[in-house]
PDB file of C-alpha atoms in Angstrom:
ATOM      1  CA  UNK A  43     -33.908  35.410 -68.823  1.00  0.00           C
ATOM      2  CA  UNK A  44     -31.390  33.367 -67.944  1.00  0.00           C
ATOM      3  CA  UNK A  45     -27.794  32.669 -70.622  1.00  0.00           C
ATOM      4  CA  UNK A  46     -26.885  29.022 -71.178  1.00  0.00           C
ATOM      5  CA  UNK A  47     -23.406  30.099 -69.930  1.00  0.00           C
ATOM      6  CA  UNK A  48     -25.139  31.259 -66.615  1.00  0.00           C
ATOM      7  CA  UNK A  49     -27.092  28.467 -65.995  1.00  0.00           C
ATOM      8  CA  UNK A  50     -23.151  26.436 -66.775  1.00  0.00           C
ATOM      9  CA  UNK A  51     -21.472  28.059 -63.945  1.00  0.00           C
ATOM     10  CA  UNK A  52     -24.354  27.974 -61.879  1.00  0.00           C
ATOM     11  CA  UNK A  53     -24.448  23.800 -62.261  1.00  0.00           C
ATOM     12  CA  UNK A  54     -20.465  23.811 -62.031  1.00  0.00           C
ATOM     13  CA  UNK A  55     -20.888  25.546 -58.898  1.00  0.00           C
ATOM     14  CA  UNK A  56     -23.434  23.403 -57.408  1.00  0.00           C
ATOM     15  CA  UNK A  57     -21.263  20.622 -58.343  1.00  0.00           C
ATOM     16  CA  UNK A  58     -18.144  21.866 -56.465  1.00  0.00           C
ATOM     17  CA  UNK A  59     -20.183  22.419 -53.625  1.00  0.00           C
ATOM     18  CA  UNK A  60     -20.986  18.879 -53.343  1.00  0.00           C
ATOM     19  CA  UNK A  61     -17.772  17.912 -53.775  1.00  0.00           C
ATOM     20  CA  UNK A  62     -16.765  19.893 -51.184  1.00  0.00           C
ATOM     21  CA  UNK A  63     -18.769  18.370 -48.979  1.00  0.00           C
ATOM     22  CA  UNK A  64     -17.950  15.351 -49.450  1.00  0.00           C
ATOM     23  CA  UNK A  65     -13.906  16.121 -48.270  1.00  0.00           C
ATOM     24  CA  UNK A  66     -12.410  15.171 -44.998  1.00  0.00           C
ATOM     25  CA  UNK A  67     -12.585  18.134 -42.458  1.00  0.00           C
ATOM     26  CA  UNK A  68      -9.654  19.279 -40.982  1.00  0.00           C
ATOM     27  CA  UNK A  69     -10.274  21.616 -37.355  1.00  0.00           C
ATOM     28  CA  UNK A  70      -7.489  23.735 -37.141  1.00  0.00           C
ATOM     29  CA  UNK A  71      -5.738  26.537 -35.430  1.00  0.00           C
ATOM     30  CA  UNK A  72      -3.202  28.210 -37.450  1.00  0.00           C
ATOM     31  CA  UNK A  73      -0.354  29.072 -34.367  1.00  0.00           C
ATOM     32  CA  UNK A  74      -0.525  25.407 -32.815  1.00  0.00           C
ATOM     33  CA  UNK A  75       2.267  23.241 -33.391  1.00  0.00           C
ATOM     34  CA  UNK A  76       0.007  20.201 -33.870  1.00  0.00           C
ATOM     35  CA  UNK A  77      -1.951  21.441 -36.101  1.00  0.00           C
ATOM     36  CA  UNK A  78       1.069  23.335 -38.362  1.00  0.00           C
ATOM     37  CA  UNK A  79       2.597  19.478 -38.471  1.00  0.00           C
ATOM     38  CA  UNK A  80      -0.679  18.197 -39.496  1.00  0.00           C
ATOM     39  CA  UNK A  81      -1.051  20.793 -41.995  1.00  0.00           C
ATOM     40  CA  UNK A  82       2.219  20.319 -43.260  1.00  0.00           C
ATOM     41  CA  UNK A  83       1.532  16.875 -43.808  1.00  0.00           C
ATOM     42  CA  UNK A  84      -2.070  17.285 -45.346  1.00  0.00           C
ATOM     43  CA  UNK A  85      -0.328  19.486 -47.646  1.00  0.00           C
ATOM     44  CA  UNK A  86       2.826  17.081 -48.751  1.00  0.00           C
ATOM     45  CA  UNK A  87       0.442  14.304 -49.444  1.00  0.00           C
ATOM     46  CA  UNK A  88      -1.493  16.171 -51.924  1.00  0.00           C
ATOM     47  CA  UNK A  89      -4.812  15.640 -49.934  1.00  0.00           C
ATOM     48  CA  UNK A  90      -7.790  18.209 -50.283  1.00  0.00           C
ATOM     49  CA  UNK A  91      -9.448  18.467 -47.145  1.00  0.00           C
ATOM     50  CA  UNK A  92     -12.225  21.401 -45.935  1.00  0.00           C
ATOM     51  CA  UNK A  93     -10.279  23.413 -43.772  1.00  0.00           C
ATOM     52  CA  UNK A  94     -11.841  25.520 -40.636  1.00  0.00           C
ATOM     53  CA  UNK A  95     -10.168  27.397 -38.826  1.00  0.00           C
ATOM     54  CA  UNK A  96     -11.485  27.993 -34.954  1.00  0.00           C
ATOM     55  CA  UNK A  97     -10.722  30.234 -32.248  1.00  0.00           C
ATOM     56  CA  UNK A  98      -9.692  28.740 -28.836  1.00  0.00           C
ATOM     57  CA  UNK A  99     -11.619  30.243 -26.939  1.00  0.00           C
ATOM     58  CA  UNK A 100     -14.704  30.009 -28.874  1.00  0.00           C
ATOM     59  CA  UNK A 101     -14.511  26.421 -30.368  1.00  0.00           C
ATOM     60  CA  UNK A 102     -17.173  25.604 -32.367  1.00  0.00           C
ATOM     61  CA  UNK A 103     -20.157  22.788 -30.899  1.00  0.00           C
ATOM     62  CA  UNK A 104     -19.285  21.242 -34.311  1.00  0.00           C
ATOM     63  CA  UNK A 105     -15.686  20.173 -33.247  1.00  0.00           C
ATOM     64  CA  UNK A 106     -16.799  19.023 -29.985  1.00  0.00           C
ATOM     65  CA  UNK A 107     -19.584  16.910 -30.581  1.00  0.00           C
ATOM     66  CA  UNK A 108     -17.132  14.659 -33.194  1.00  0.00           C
ATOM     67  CA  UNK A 109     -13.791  15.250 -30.271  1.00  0.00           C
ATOM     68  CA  UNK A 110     -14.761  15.850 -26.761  1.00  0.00           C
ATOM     69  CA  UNK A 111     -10.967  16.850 -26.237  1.00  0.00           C
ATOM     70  CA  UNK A 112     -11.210  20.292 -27.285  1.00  0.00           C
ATOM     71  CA  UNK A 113      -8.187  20.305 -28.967  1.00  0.00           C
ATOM     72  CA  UNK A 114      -6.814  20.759 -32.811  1.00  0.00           C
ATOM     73  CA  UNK A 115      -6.096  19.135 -35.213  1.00  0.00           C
ATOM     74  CA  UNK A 116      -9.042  16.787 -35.599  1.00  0.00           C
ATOM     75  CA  UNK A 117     -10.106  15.681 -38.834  1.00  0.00           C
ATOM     76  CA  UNK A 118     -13.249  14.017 -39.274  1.00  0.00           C
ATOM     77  CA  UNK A 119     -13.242  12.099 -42.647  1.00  0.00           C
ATOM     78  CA  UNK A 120     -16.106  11.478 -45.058  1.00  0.00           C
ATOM     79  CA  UNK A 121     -17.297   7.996 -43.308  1.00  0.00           C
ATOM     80  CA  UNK A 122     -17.357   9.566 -39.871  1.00  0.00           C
ATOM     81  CA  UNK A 123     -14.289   8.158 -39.016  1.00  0.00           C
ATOM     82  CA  UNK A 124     -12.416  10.932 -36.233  1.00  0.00           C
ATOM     83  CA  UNK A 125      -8.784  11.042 -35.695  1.00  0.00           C
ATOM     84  CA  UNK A 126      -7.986  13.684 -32.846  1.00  0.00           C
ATOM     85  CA  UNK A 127      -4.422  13.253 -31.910  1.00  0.00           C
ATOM     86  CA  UNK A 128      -1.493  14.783 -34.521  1.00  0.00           C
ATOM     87  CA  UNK A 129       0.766  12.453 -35.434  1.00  0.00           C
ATOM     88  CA  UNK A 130      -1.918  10.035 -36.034  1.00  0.00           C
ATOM     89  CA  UNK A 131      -3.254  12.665 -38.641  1.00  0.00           C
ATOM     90  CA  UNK A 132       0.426  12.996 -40.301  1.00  0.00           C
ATOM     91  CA  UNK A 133       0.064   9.220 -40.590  1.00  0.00           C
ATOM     92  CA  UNK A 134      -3.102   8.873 -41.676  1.00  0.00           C
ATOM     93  CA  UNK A 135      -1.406  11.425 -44.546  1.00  0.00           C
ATOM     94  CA  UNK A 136       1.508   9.710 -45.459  1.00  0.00           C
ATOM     95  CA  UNK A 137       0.110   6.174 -45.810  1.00  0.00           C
ATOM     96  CA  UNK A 138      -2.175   7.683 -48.582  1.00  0.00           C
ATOM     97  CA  UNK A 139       0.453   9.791 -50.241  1.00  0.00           C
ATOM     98  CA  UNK A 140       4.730   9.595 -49.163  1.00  0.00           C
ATOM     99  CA  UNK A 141       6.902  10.483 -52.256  1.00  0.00           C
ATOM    100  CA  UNK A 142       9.730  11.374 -50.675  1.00  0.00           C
ATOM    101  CA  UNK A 143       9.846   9.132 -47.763  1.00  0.00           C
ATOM    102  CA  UNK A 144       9.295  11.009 -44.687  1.00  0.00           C
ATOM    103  CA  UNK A 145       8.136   7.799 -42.892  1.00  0.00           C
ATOM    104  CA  UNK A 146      10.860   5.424 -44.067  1.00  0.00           C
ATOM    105  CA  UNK A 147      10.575   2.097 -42.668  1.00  0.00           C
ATOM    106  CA  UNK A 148      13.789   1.571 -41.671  1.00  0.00           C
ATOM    107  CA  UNK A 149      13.919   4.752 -39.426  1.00  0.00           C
ATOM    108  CA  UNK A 150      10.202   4.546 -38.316  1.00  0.00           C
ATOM    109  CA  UNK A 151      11.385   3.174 -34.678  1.00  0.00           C
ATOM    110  CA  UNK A 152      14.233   6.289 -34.684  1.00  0.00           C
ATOM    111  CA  UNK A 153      11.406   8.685 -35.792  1.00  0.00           C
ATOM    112  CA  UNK A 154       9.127   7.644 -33.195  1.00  0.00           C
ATOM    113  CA  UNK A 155      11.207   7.511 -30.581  1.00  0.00           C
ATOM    114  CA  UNK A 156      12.572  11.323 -31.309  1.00  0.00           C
ATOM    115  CA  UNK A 157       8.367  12.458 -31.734  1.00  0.00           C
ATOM    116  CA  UNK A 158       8.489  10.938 -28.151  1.00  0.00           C
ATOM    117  CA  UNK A 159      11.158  12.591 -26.690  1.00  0.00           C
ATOM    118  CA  UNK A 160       9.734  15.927 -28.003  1.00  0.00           C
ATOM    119  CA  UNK A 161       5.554  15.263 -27.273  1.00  0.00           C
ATOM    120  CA  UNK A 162       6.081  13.711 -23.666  1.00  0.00           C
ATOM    121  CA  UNK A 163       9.517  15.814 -22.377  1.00  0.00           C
ATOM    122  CA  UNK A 164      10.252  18.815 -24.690  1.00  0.00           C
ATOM    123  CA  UNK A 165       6.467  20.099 -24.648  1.00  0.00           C
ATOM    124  CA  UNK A 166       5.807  20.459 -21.417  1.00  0.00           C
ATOM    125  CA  UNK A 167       9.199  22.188 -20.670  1.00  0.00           C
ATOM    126  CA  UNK A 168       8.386  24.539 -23.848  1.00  0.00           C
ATOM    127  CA  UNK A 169       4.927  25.011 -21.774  1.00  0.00           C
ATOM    128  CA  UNK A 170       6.787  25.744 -18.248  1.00  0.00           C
ATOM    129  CA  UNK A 171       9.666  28.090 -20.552  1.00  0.00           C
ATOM    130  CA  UNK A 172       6.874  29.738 -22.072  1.00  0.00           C
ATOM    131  CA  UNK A 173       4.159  30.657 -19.485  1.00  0.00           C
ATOM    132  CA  UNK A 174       6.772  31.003 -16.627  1.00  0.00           C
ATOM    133  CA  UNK A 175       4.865  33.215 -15.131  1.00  0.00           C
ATOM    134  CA  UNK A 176       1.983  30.649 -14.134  1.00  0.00           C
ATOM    135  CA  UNK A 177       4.893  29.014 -12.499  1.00  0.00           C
ATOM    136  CA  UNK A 178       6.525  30.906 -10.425  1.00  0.00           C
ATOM    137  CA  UNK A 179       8.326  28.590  -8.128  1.00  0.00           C
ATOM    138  CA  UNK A 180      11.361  29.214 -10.580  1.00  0.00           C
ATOM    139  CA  UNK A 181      12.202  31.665 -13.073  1.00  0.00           C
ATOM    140  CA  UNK A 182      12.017  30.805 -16.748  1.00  0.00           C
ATOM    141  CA  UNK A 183      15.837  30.710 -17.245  1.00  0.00           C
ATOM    142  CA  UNK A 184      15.323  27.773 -14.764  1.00  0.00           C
ATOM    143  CA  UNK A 185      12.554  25.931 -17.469  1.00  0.00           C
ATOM    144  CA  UNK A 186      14.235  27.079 -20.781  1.00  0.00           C
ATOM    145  CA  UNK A 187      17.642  24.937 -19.207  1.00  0.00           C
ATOM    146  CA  UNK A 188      15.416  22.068 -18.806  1.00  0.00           C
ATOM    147  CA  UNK A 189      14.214  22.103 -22.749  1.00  0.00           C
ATOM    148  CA  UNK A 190      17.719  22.701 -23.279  1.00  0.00           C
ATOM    149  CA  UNK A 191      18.799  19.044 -22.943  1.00  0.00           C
ATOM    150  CA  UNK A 192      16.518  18.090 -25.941  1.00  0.00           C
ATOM    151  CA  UNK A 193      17.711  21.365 -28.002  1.00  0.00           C
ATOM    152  CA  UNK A 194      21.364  19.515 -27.129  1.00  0.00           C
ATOM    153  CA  UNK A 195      20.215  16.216 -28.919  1.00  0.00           C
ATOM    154  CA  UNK A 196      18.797  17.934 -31.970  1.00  0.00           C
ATOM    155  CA  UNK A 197      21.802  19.617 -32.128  1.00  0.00           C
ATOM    156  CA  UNK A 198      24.263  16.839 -31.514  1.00  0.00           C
ATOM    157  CA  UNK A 199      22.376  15.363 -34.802  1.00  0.00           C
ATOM    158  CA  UNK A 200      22.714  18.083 -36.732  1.00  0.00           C
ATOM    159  CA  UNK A 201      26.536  18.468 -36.696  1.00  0.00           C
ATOM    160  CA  UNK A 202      26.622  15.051 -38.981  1.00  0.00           C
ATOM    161  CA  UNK A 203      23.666  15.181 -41.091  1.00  0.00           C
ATOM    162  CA  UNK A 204      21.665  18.143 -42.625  1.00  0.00           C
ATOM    163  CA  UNK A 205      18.233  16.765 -41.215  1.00  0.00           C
ATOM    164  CA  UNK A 206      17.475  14.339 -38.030  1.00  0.00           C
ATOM    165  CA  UNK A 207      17.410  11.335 -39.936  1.00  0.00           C
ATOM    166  CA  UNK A 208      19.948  12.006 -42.772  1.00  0.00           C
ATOM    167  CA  UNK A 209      20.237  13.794 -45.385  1.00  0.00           C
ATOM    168  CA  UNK A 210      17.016  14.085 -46.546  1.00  0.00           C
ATOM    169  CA  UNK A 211      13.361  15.495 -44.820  1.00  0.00           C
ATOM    170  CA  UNK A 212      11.523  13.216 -42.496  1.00  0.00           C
ATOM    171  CA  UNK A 213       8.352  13.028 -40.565  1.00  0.00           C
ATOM    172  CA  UNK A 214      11.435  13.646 -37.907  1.00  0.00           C
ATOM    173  CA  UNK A 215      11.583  16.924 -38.494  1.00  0.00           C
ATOM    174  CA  UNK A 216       7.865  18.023 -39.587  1.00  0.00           C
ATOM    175  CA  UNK A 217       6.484  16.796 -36.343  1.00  0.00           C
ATOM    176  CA  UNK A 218       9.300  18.546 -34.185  1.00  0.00           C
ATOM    177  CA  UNK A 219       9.943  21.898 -35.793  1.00  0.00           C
ATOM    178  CA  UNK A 220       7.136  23.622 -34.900  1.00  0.00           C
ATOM    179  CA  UNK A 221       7.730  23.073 -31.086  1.00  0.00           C
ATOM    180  CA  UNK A 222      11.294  24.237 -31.988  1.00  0.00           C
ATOM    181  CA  UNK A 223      10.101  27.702 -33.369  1.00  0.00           C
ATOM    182  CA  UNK A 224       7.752  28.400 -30.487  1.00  0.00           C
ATOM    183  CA  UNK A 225      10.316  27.887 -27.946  1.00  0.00           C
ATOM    184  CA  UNK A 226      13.083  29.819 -30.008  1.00  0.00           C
ATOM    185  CA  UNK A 227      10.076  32.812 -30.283  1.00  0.00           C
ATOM    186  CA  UNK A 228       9.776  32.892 -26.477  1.00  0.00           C
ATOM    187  CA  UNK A 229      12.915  34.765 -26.647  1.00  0.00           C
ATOM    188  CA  UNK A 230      14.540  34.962 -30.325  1.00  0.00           C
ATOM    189  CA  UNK A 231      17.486  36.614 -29.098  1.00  0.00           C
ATOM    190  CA  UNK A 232      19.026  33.889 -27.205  1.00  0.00           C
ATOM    191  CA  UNK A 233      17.831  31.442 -29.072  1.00  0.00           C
ATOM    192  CA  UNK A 234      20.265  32.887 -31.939  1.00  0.00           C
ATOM    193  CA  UNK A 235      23.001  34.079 -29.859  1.00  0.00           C
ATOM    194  CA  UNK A 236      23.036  30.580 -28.247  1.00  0.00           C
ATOM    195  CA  UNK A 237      25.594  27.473 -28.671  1.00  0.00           C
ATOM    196  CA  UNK A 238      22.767  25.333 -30.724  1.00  0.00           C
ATOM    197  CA  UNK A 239      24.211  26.651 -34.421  1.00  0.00           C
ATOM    198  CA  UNK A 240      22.902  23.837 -36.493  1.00  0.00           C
ATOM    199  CA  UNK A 241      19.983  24.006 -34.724  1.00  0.00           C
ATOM    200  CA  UNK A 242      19.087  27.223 -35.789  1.00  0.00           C
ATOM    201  CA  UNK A 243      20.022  26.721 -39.473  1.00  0.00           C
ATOM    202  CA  UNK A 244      18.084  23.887 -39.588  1.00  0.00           C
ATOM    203  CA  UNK A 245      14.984  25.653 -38.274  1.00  0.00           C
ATOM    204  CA  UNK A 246      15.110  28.635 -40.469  1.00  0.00           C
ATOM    205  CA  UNK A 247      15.583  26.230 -43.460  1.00  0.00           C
ATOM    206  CA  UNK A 248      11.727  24.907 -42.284  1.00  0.00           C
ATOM    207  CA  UNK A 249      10.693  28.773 -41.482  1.00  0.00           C
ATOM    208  CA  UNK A 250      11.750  30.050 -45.232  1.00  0.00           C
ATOM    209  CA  UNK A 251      10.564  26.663 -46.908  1.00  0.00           C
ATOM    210  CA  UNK A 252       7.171  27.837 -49.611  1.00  0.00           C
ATOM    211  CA  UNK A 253       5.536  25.054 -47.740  1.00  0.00           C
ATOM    212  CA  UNK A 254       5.543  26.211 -44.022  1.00  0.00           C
ATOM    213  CA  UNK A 255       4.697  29.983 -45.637  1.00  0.00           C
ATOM    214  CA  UNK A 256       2.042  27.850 -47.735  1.00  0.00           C
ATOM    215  CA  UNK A 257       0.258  26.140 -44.617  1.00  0.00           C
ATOM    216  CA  UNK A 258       0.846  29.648 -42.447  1.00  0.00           C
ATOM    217  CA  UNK A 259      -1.543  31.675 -44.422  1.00  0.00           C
ATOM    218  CA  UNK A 260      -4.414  33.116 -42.496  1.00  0.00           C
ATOM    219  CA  UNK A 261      -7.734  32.299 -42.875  1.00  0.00           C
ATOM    220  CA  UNK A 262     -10.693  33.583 -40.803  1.00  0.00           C
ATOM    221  CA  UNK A 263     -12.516  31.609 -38.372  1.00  0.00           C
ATOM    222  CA  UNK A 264     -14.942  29.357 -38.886  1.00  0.00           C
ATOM    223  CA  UNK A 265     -19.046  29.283 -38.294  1.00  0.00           C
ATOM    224  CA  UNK A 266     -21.776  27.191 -39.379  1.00  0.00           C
ATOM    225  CA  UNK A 267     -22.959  29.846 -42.199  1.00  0.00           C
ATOM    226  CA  UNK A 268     -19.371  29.329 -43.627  1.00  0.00           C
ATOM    227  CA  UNK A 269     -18.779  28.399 -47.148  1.00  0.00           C
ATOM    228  CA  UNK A 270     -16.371  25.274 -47.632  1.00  0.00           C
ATOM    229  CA  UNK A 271     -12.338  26.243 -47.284  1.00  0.00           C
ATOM    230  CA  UNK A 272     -10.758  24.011 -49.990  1.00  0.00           C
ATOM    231  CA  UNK A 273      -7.431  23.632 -48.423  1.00  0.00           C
TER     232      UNK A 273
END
């Protein structure tokens, strides 16, 4: 026989399962840069989404059918609607939810124009820096002095203001951080013995923060037979 109070949780349980399937999906992979910025985001706005987690080299048919890129984050919201590309996700985020400005309008052409600089320059010399070994035709000193020269402009900015904007936290510095710590973990020692000081204050001040340890925490990856991640 079955208690009143069982057949309770059992109804509250069926509920929350429909709920949960009703959230946006969010494909991520918990190392990427664009999807830790995404995350970040997702987070700061207060959204609930269904988070899965996927292995690169196993992504699941799921992600591909709604993103033929391959690539994370996507998130696929509860009309269908996909957005694929990360900054268009932190967006997406911040028009719903912003309450401490990190889109400002009055910086928004400042912002954009430093997300620029670092998706279109800065990543593919923190690609050459990192892998220099599928590039041999110079040594990785050779690529790490090339991602230098934007390290130099985040650091120039960072000698008159505690963040790249001002003094406060702005979709500035969500979107570019990550990139930041994978080419300072690449080789950590010169990174902090080098001449970029505020650079590396600033960065640990993101790699200490309860929110970056908050989006960071592992999860494992996702299948089909999965039961909803409420992230």
């Amino acid at each position: 026989m079955v208690s009143s109070k069982g057949l309770q949780q059992s109804d509250e349980k069926e509920a929350l399962s429909k709920s949960d399937s009703q959230l946006p999906i969010l494909y991520s992979f918990r190392r990427c840069p664009y999807a830790i910025r995404a995350r970040m985001a997702v987070k700061y706005s207060g959204i609930t989404v269904q988070l899965r987690e996927i292995v690169l080299r196993n992504k699941p048919e799921a992600m591909l059918q709604c993103s033929s890129k391959g690539t994370v984050p996507v998130l696929v919201l509860s009309d269908g609607v996909v957005i694929d590309e990360s900054r268009d996700v932190m967006s997406w985020a911040l028009a719903i939810n912003d309450p401490e400005q990190w889109l400002p309008e009055q910086h928004s052409v400042l912002i954009n124009s430093l997300l620029d600089s670092n998706d279109f320059e800065f990543k593919n010399y923190l690609d050459n820096y990192k892998y220099a070994d599928r590039h041999p035709q110079h040594p990785a000193q050779y690529y790490r002095a090339q991602g230098e020269v934007f390290l130099a402009l985040l650091e120039a900015r960072l000698k008159s203001r505690r963040f790249l904007i001002g003094e406060k936290v702005s979709m500035a510095d969500i979107g570019i951080f990550p990139f930041i710590r994978q080419f300072a973990n690449v080789d950590s020692d010169w990174f902090y013995q080098s001449r970029y000081r505020q650079l590396q204050v600033w960065l640990d001040r993101f790699l200490e923060s309860e929110a970056f340890l908050q989006v960071m925490d592992k999860y494992p990856p996702w299948t089909e037979t999965s039961e909803a991640l409420v992230f």
